[in-house]
Amino acid sequence: MHVWIEAIFGILFPVARPPRPWARLERPFCERCAEPFARPVAASFECANCAKRNWSLGRLRAAYREQGSVREAILGFKYGRKFHLRPWLGRWLADGFREHYAAEQWDAFVPVPLHPERRRKRGFNQSAEIAGWLGKRAGIPLVEGLRRVRATVPQARLTRAERLRNLRGSLVLAPGFDPRGKRLVICDDVFTTGATADACAKVLLRAGAGEVVALAVARR
Ligand SMILES: [Zn+2]
């Protein structure tokens, strides 16, 4: 997808500008997985779910809740091929980056990979497209440093235990990518449980990455 195609879409379909997102992902939330809490809590805490989990990711963060215009834009871009939404999703990802990570130094954005067959059918990896948009503007390279080596059933239809089984062994380092000592941000359009991003982090840390965190446009 090229910038000029987006620009032409913007001229032809100015009404395609999505409504402003209204549901920011805001504290109080779990410092690890960003699960929001309705009531105020102690300054820094981990949720009960994270206390039982052995995360590879240092932190998960997102800009928005997966609701309303954000949810519609994510689905429209991914499944509806509404490519003019890419800069909006990029801006919304940037909102999350500014708020949660921009104060630190990062070596690369690493998109959650799609299995090659799914990528071929869809024609693009939505996470790479959105993260690439932000990377250009933030001056942080997009590195497709991970590969899926076998098809997985879409995670959204599975229970947590099934998700972990489904992911096990399906992610490997891309040839030529050396993450040793690097500080990396795994990027995705939406997090549900964070299991996929965490499986990505595990592969990168095992290969020597210094720190791995995750950022999505939206969190369920
Ligand atoms: Zn948590």
Short mmCIF file of N, CA and C and ligand atoms in Angstrom, two decimals, residues 30 32-35 46-47 49-50 55, ligand 1:
data_model
loop_
_atom_site.label_atom_id
_atom_site.label_comp_id
_atom_site.label_asym_id
_atom_site.label_seq_id
_atom_site.Cartn_x
_atom_site.Cartn_y
_atom_site.Cartn_z
N CYS A 30 -3.90 -2.99 35.10
CA CYS A 30 -2.81 -3.87 35.52
C CYS A 30 -1.51 -3.41 34.85
N ARG A 32 1.04 -4.93 34.13
CA ARG A 32 1.59 -5.91 33.19
C ARG A 32 0.73 -5.99 31.92
N CYS A 33 -0.55 -6.34 32.08
CA CYS A 33 -1.36 -6.66 30.90
C CYS A 33 -2.35 -5.55 30.53
N ALA A 34 -2.39 -4.49 31.32
CA ALA A 34 -3.26 -3.34 31.07
C ALA A 34 -4.76 -3.67 31.15
N GLU A 35 -5.09 -4.74 31.85
CA GLU A 35 -6.51 -5.04 32.13
C GLU A 35 -7.06 -3.90 32.97
N GLU A 46 -0.52 -5.68 39.86
CA GLU A 46 -0.78 -6.66 38.80
C GLU A 46 -2.10 -7.34 39.11
N CYS A 47 -2.85 -7.66 38.04
CA CYS A 47 -4.15 -8.28 38.23
C CYS A 47 -3.98 -9.74 38.67
N ASN A 49 -5.04 -12.39 37.34
CA ASN A 49 -4.70 -13.26 36.20
C ASN A 49 -3.18 -13.26 35.96
N CYS A 50 -2.57 -12.08 36.03
CA CYS A 50 -1.13 -11.98 35.76
C CYS A 50 -0.31 -12.60 36.89
N TRP A 55 4.73 -14.30 32.30
CA TRP A 55 4.84 -13.50 31.09
C TRP A 55 6.29 -13.40 30.59
ZN ZN B 1 -2.74 -8.29 34.32
#
